[in-house]
PDB file of C-alpha atoms and ligand atoms in Angstrom:
ATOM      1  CA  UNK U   1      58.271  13.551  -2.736  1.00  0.00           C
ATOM      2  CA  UNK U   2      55.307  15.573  -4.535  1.00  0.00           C
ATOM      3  CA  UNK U   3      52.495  16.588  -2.724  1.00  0.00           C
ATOM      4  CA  UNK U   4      49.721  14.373  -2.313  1.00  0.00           C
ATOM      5  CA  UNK U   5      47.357  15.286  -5.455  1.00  0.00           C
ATOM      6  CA  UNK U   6      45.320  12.362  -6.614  1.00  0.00           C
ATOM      7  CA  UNK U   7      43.652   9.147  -4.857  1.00  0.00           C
ATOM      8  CA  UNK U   8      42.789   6.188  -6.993  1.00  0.00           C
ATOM      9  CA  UNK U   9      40.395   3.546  -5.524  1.00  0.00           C
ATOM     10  CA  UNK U  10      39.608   0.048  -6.142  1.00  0.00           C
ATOM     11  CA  UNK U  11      36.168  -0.718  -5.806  1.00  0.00           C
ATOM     12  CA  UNK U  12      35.443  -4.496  -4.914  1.00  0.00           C
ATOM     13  CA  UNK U  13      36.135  -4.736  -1.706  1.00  0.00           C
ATOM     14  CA  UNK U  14      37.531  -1.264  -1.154  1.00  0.00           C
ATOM     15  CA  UNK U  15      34.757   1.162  -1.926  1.00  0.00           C
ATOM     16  CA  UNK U  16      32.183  -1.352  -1.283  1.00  0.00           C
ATOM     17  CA  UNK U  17      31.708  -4.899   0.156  1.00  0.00           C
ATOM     18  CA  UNK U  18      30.766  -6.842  -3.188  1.00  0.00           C
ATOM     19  CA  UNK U  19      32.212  -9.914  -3.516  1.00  0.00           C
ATOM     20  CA  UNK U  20      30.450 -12.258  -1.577  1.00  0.00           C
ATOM     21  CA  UNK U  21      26.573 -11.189  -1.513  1.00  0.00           C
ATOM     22  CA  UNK U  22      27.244  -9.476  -4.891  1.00  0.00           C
ATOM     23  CA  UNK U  23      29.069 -10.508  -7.249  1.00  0.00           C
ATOM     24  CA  UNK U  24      29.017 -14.360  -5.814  1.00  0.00           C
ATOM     25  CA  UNK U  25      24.752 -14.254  -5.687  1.00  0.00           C
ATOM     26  CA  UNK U  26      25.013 -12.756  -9.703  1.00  0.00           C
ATOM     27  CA  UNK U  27      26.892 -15.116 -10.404  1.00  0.00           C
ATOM     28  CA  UNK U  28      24.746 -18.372  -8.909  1.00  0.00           C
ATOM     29  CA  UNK U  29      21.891 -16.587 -10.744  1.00  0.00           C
ATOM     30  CA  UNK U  30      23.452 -16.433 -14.038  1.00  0.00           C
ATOM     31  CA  UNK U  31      24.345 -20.343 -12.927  1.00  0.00           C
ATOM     32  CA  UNK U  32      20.561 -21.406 -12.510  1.00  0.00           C
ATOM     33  CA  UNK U  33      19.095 -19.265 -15.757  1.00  0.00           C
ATOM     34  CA  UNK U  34      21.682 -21.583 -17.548  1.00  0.00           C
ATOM     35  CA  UNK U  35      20.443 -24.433 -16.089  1.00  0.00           C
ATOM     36  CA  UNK U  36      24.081 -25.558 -15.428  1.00  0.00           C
ATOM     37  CA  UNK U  37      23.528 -26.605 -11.596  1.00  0.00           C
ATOM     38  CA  UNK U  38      26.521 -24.818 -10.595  1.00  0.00           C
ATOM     39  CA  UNK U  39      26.456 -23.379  -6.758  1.00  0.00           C
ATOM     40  CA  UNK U  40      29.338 -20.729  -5.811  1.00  0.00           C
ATOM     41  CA  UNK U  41      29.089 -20.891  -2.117  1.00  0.00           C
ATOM     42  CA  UNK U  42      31.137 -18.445   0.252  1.00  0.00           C
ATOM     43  CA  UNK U  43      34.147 -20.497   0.662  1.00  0.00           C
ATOM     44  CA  UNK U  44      34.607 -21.789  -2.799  1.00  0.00           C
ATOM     45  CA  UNK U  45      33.957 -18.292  -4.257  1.00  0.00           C
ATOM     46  CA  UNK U  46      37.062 -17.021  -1.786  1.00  0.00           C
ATOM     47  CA  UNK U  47      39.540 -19.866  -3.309  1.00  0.00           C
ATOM     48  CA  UNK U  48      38.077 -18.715  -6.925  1.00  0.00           C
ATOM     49  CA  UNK U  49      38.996 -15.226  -5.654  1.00  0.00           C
ATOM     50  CA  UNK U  50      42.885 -16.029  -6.461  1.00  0.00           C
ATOM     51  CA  UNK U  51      42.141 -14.798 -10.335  1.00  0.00           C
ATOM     52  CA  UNK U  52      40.810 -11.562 -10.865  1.00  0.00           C
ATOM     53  CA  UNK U  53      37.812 -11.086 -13.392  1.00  0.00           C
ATOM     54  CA  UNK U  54      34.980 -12.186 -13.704  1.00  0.00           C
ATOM     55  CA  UNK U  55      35.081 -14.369 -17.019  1.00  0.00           C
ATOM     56  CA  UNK U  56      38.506 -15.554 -15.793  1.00  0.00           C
ATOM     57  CA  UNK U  57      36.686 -16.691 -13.163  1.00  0.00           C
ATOM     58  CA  UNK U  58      33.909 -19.065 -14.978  1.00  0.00           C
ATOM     59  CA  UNK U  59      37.489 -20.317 -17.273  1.00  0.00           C
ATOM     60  CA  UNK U  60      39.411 -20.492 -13.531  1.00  0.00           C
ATOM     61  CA  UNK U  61      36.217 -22.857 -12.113  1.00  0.00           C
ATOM     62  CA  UNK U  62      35.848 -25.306 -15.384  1.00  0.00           C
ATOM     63  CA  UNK U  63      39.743 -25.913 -15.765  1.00  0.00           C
ATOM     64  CA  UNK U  64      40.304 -26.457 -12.521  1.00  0.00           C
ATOM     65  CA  UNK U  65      36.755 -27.835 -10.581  1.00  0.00           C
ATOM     66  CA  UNK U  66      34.841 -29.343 -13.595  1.00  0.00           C
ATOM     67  CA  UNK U  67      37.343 -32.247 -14.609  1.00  0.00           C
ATOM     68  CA  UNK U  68      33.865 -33.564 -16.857  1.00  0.00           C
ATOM     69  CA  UNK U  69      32.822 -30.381 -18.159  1.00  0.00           C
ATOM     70  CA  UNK U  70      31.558 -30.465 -21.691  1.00  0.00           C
ATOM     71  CA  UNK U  71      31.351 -27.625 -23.988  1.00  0.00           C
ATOM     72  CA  UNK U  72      28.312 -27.790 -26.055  1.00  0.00           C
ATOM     73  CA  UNK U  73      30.012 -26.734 -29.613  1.00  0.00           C
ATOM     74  CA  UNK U  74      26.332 -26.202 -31.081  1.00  0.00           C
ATOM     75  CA  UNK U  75      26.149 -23.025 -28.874  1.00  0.00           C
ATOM     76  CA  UNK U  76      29.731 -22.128 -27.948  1.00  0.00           C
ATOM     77  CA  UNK U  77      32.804 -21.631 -30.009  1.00  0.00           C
ATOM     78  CA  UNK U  78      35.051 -22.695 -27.200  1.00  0.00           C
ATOM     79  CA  UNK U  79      35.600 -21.942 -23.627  1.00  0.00           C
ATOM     80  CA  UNK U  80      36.521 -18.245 -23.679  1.00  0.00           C
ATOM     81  CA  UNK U  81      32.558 -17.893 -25.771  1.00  0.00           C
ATOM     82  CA  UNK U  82      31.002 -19.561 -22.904  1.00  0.00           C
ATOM     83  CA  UNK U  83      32.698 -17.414 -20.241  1.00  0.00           C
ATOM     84  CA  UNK U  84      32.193 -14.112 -22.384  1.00  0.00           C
ATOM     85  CA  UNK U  85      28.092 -15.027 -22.513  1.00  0.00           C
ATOM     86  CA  UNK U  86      27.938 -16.593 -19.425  1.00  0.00           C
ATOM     87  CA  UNK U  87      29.524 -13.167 -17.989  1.00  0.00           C
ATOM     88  CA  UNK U  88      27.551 -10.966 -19.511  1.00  0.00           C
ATOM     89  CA  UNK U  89      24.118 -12.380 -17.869  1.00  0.00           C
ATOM     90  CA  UNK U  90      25.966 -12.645 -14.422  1.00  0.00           C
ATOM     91  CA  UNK U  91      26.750  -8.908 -15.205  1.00  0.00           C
ATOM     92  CA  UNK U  92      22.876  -8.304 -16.083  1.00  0.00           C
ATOM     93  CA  UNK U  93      21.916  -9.897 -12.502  1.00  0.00           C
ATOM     94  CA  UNK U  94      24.629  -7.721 -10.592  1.00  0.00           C
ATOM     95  CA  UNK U  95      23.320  -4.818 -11.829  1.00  0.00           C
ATOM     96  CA  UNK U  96      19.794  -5.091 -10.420  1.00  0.00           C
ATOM     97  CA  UNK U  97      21.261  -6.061  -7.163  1.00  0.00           C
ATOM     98  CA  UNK U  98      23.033  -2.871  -7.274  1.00  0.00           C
ATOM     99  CA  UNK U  99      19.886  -0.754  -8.396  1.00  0.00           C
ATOM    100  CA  UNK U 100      18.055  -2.409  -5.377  1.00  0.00           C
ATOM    101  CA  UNK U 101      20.291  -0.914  -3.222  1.00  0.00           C
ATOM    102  CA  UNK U 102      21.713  -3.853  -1.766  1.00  0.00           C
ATOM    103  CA  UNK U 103      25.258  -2.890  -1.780  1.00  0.00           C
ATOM    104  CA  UNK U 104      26.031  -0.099   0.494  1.00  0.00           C
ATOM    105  CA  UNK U 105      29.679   1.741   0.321  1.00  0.00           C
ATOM    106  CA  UNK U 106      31.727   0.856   3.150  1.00  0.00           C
ATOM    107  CA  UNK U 107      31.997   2.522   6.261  1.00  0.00           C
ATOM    108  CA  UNK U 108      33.600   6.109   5.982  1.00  0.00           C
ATOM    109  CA  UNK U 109      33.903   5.836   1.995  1.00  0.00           C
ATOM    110  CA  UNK U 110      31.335   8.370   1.477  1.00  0.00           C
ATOM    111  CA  UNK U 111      32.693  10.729   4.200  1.00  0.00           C
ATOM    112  CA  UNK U 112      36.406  10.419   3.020  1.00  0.00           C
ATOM    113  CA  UNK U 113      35.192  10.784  -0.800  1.00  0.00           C
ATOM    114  CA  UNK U 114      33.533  14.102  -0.012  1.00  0.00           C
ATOM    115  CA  UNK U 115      36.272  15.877   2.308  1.00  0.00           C
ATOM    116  CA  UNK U 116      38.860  15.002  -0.365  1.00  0.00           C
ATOM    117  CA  UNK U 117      36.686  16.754  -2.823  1.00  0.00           C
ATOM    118  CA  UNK U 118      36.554  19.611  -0.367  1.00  0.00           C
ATOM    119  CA  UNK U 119      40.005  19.704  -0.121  1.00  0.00           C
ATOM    120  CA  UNK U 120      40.447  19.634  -3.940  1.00  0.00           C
ATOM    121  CA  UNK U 121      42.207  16.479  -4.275  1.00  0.00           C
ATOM    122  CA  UNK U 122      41.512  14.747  -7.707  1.00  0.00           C
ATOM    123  CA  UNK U 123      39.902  11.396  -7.676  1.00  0.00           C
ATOM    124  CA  UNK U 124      40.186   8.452  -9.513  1.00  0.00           C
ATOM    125  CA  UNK U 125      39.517   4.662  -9.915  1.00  0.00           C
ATOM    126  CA  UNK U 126      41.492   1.982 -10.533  1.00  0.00           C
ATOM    127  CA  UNK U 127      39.409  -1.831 -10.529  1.00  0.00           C
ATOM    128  CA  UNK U 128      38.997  -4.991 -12.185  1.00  0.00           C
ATOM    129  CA  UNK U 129      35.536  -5.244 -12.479  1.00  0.00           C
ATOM    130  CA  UNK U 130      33.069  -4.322 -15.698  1.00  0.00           C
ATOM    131  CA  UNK U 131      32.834  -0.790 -16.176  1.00  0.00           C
ATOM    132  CA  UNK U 132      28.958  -0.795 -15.842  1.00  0.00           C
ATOM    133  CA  UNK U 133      29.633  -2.234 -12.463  1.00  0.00           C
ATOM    134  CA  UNK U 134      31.744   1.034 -10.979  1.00  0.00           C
ATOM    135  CA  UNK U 135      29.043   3.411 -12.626  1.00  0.00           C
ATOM    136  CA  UNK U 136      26.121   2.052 -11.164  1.00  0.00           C
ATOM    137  CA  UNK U 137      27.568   1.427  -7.838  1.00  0.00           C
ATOM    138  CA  UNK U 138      28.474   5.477  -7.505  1.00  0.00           C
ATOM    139  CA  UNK U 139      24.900   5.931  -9.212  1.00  0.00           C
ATOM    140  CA  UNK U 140      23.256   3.835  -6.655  1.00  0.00           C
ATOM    141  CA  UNK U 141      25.131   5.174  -3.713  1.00  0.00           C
ATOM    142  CA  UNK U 142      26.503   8.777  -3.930  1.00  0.00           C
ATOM    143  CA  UNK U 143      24.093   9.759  -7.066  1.00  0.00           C
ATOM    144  CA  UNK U 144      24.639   9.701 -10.731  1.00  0.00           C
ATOM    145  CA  UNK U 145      26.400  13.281 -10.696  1.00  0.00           C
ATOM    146  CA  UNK U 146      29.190  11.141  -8.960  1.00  0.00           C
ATOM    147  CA  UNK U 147      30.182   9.395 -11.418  1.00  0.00           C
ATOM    148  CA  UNK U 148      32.035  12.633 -12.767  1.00  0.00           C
ATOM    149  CA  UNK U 149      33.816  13.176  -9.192  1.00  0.00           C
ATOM    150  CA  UNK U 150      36.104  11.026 -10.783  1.00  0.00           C
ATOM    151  CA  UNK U 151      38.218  12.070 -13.445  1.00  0.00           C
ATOM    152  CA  UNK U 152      39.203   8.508 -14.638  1.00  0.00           C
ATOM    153  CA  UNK U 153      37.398   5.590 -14.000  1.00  0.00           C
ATOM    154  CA  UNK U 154      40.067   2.569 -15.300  1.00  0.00           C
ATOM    155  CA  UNK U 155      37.786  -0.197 -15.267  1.00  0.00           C
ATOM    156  CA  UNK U 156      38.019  -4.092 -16.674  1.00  0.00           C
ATOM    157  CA  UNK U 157      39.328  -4.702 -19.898  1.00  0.00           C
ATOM    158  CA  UNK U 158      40.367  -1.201 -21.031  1.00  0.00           C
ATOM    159  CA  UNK U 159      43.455  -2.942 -20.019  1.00  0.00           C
ATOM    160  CA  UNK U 160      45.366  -6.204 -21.713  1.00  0.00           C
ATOM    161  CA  UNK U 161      46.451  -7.504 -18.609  1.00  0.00           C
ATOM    162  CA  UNK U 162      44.270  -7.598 -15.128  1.00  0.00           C
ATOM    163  CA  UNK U 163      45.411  -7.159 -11.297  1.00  0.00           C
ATOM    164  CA  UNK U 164      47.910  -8.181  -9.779  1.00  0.00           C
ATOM    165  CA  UNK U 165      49.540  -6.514 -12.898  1.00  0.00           C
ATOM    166  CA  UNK U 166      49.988  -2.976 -12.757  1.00  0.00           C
ATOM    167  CA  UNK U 167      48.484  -1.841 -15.831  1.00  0.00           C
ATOM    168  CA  UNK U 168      45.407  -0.546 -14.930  1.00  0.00           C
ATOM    169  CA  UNK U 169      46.678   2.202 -12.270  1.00  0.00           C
ATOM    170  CA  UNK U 170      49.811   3.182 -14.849  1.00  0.00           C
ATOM    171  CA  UNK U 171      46.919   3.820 -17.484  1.00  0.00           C
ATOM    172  CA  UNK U 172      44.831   6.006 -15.024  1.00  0.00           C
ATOM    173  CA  UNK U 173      47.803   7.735 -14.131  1.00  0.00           C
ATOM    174  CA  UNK U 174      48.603   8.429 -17.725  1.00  0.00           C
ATOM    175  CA  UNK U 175      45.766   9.657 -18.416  1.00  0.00           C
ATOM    176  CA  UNK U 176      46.010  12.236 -15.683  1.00  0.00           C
ATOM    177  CA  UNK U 177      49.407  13.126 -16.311  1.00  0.00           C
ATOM    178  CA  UNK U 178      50.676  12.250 -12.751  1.00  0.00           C
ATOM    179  CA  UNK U 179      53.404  10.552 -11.365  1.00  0.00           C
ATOM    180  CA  UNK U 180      53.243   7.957  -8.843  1.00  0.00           C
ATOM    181  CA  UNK U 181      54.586  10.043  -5.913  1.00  0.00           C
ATOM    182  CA  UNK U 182      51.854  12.524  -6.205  1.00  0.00           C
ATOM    183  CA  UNK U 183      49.666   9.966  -5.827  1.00  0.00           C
ATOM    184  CA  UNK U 184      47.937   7.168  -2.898  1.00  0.00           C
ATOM    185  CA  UNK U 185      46.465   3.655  -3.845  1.00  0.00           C
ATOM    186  CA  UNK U 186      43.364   2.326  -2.201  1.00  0.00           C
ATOM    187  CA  UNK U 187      43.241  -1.357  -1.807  1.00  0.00           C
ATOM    188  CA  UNK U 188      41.612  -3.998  -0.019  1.00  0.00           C
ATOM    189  CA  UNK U 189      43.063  -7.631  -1.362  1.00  0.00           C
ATOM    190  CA  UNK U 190      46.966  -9.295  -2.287  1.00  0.00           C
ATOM    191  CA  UNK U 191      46.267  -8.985  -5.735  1.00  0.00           C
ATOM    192  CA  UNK U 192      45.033  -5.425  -5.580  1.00  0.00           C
ATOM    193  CA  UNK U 193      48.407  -4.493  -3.568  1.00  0.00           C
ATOM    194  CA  UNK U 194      50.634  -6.246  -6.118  1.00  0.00           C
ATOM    195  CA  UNK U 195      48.972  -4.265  -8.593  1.00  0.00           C
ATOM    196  CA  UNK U 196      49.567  -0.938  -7.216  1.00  0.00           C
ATOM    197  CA  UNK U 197      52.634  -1.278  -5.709  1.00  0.00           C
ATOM    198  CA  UNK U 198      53.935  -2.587  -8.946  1.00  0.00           C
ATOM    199  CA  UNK U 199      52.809   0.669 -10.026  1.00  0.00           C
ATOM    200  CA  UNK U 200      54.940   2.047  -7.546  1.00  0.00           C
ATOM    201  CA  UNK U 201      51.842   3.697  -5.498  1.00  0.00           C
ATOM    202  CA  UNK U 202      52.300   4.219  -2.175  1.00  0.00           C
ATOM    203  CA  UNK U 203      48.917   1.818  -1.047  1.00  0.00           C
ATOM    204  CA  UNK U 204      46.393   1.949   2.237  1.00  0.00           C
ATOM    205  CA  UNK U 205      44.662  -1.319   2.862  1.00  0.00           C
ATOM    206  CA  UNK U 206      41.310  -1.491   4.195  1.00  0.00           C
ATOM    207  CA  UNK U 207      40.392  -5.388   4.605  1.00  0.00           C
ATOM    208  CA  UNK U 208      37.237  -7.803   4.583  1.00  0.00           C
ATOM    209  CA  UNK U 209      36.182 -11.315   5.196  1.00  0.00           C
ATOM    210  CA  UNK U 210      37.407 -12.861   2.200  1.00  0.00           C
ATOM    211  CA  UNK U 211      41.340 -11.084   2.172  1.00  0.00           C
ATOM    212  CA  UNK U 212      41.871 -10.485   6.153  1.00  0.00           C
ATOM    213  CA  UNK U 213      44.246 -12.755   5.812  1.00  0.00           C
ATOM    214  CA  UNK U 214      46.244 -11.693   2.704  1.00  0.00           C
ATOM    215  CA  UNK U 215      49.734 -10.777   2.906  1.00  0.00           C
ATOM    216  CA  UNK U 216      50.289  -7.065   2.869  1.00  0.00           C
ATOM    217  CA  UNK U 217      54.008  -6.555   3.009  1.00  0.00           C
ATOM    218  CA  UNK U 218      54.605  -2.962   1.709  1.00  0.00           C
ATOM    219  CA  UNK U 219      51.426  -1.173   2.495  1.00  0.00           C
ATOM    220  CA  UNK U 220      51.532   1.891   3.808  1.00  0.00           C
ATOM    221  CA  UNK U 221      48.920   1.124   6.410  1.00  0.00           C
ATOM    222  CA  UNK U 222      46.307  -1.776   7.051  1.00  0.00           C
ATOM    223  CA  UNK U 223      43.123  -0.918   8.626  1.00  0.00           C
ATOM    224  CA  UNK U 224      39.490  -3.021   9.205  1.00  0.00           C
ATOM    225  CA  UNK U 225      37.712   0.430   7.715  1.00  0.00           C
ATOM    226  CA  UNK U 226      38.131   4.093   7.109  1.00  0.00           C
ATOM    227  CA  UNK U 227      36.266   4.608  10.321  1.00  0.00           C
ATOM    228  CA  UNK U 228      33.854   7.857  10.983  1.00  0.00           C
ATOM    229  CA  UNK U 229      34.550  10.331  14.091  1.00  0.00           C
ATOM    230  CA  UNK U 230      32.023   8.360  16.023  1.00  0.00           C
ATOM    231  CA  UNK U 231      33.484   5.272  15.313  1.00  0.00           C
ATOM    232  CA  UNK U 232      37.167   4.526  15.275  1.00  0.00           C
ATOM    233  CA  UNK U 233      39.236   2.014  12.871  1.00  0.00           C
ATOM    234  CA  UNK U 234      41.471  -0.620  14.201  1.00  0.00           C
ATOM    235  CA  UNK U 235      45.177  -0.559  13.003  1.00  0.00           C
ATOM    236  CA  UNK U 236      46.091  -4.330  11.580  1.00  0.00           C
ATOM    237  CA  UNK U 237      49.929  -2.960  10.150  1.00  0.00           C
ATOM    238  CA  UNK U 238      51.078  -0.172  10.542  1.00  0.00           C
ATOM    239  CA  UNK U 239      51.257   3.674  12.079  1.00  0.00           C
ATOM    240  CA  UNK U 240      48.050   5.838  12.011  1.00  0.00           C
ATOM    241  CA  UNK U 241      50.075   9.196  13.922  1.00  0.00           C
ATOM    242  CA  UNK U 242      47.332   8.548  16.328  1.00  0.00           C
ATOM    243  CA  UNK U 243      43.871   9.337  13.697  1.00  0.00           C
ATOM    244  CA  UNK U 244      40.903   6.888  14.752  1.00  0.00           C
ATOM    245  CA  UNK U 245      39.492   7.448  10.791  1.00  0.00           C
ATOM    246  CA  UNK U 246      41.105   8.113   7.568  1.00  0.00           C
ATOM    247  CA  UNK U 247      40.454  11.713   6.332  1.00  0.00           C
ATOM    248  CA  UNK U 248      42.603  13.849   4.414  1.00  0.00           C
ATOM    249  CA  UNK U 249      44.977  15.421   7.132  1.00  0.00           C
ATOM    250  CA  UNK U 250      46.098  11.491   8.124  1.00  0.00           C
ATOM    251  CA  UNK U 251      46.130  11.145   4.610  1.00  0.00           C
ATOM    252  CA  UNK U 252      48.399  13.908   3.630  1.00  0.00           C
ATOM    253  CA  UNK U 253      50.569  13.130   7.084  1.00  0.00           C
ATOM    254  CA  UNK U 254      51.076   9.418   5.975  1.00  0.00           C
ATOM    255  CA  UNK U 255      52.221  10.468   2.107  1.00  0.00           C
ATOM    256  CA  UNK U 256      55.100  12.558   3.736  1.00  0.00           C
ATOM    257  CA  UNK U 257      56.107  10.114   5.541  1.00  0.00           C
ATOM    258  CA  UNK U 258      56.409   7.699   3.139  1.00  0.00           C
TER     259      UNK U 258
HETATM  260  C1  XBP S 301      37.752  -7.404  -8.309  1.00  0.00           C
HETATM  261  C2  XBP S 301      37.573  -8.416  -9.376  1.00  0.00           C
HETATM  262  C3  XBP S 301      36.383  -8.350 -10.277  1.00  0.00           C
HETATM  263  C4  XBP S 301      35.113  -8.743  -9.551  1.00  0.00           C
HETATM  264  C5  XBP S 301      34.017  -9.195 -10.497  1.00  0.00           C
HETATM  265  O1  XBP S 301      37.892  -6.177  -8.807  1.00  0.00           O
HETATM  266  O2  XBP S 301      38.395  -9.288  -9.492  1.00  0.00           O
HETATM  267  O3  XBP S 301      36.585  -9.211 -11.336  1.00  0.00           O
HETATM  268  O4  XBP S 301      35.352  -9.788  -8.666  1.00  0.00           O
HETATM  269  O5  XBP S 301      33.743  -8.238 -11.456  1.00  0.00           O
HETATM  270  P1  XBP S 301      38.685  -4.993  -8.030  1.00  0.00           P
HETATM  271  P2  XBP S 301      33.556  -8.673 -12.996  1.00  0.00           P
HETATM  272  O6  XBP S 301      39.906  -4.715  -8.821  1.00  0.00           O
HETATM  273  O7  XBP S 301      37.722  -3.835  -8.013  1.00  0.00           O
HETATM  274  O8  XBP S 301      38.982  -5.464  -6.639  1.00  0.00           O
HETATM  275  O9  XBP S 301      32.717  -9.913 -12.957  1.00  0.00           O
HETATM  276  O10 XBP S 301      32.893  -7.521 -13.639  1.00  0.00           O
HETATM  277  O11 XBP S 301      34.939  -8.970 -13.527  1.00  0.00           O
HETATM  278 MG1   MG S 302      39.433  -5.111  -4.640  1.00  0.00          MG
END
């Protein structure tokens, strides 16, 4: 086993809390400009939560919820148009939401992300979501000069095929020349896991409201946060050697022993 060099995050739900009163409200507001009547409330948005992607989504919700949906072919080529458009203004909406500052990082991210720049381990990202998305959470959080803390940021389509495939943490890897071993996986839902541990990363799971109860067979560890020194995580699965928040020596403890 290497020494641990690199982390690679996922950012919905990992680095930040964004699903429900982010992405979820962007999405409802793309809804109403459209005039479409469509309302994504908090439980339906968890069962849509089963595909990753956003326009997979929209496809995910017509195919499956809107039995008498009709296309309007004056405006849309087919389905995949509609999604791509309908997307995009979703995307405009989440943006602002992020500019306004109302998605903070999670507990401990900013802490962890700073001591394992201290200790001069490389950083990376590895998510689903719109690329914009990643960059203007970091902006709006840690400052724009974060965005380069990371040397790759794998984000949305750059890859053919979206978590729970493994493709977008083998392509950030590949671009950083490292090996799995040398690196840990960040991850907060089943189809994030699948991904990276299809990708052979050894993977700590931090979980919220919408993937508590996701199976995590394989992890490394499952925690309710990274935790701060004033305020201690709980331990869901697994061994924490006795920490009370993730920071780089329980880090670098739990990659030997796994
Ligand atoms: C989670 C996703 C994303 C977001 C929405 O990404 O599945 O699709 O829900 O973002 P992660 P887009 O891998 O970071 O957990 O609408 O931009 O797709
Ligand atoms: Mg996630």
């Amino acid at each position: 086993m290497s020494n641990l060099e690199v982390l690679i995050f996922d950012v919905d739900g990992t680095l930040a809390d964004t699903e429900r009163d982010g992405h979820r409200v962007a999405f409802n507001q793309a809804f109403d400009e459209a005039g479409l009547g469509w309302d994504w409330t908090v439980e339906l948005y968890g069962e849509l939560l089963q595909v990753t992607g956003g326009k997979e989504r929209i496809t995910l919700y017509v195919e499956k919820f809107l039995e008498d949906f009709e296309l309007d072919k004056d405006l849309f080529e087919d389905i995949a148009d509609f999604a791509v458009r309908l997307h995009k203004r979703k995307t405009h909406f989440y943006l602002e939401l992020l500019q306004s500052g109302a998605i903070p990082l999670r507990p401990g991210v900013e802490r962890l992300i700073n001591e394992a720049r201290e200790a001069g381990l490389r950083l990376a990202i590895s998510t689903t979501t719109t690329p914009a998305n990643v960059t203007y959470l970091l902006s709006a959080t840690l400052g724009k000069e974060s965005i380069d803390w990371f040397e790759v940021i794998a984000a949305g389509d750059i890859v053919p095929a979206k978590k729970p495939a493994p493709d977008i943490y083998t392509w950030a890897m590949e671009q950083m020349n490292i090996s799995p071993d040398a690196c840990m996986a960040f991850e907060d839902s089943l189809n994030g896991i699948k991904s990276s541990l299809a990708a052979d990363l050894n993977t700590l799971i931090t979980v919220n409201g919408y993937t508590k109860d996701d199976d995590f067979t394989g992890a490394i560890l499952v925690l309710d946060q990274y935790g701060e020194p004033d305020a201690s995580f709980n331990v869901l699965e697994g061994d924490a050697g006795g920490f009370s928040h993730v920071n780089v020596a329980m880090l670098k403890e739990l990659h030997e022993r796994n």
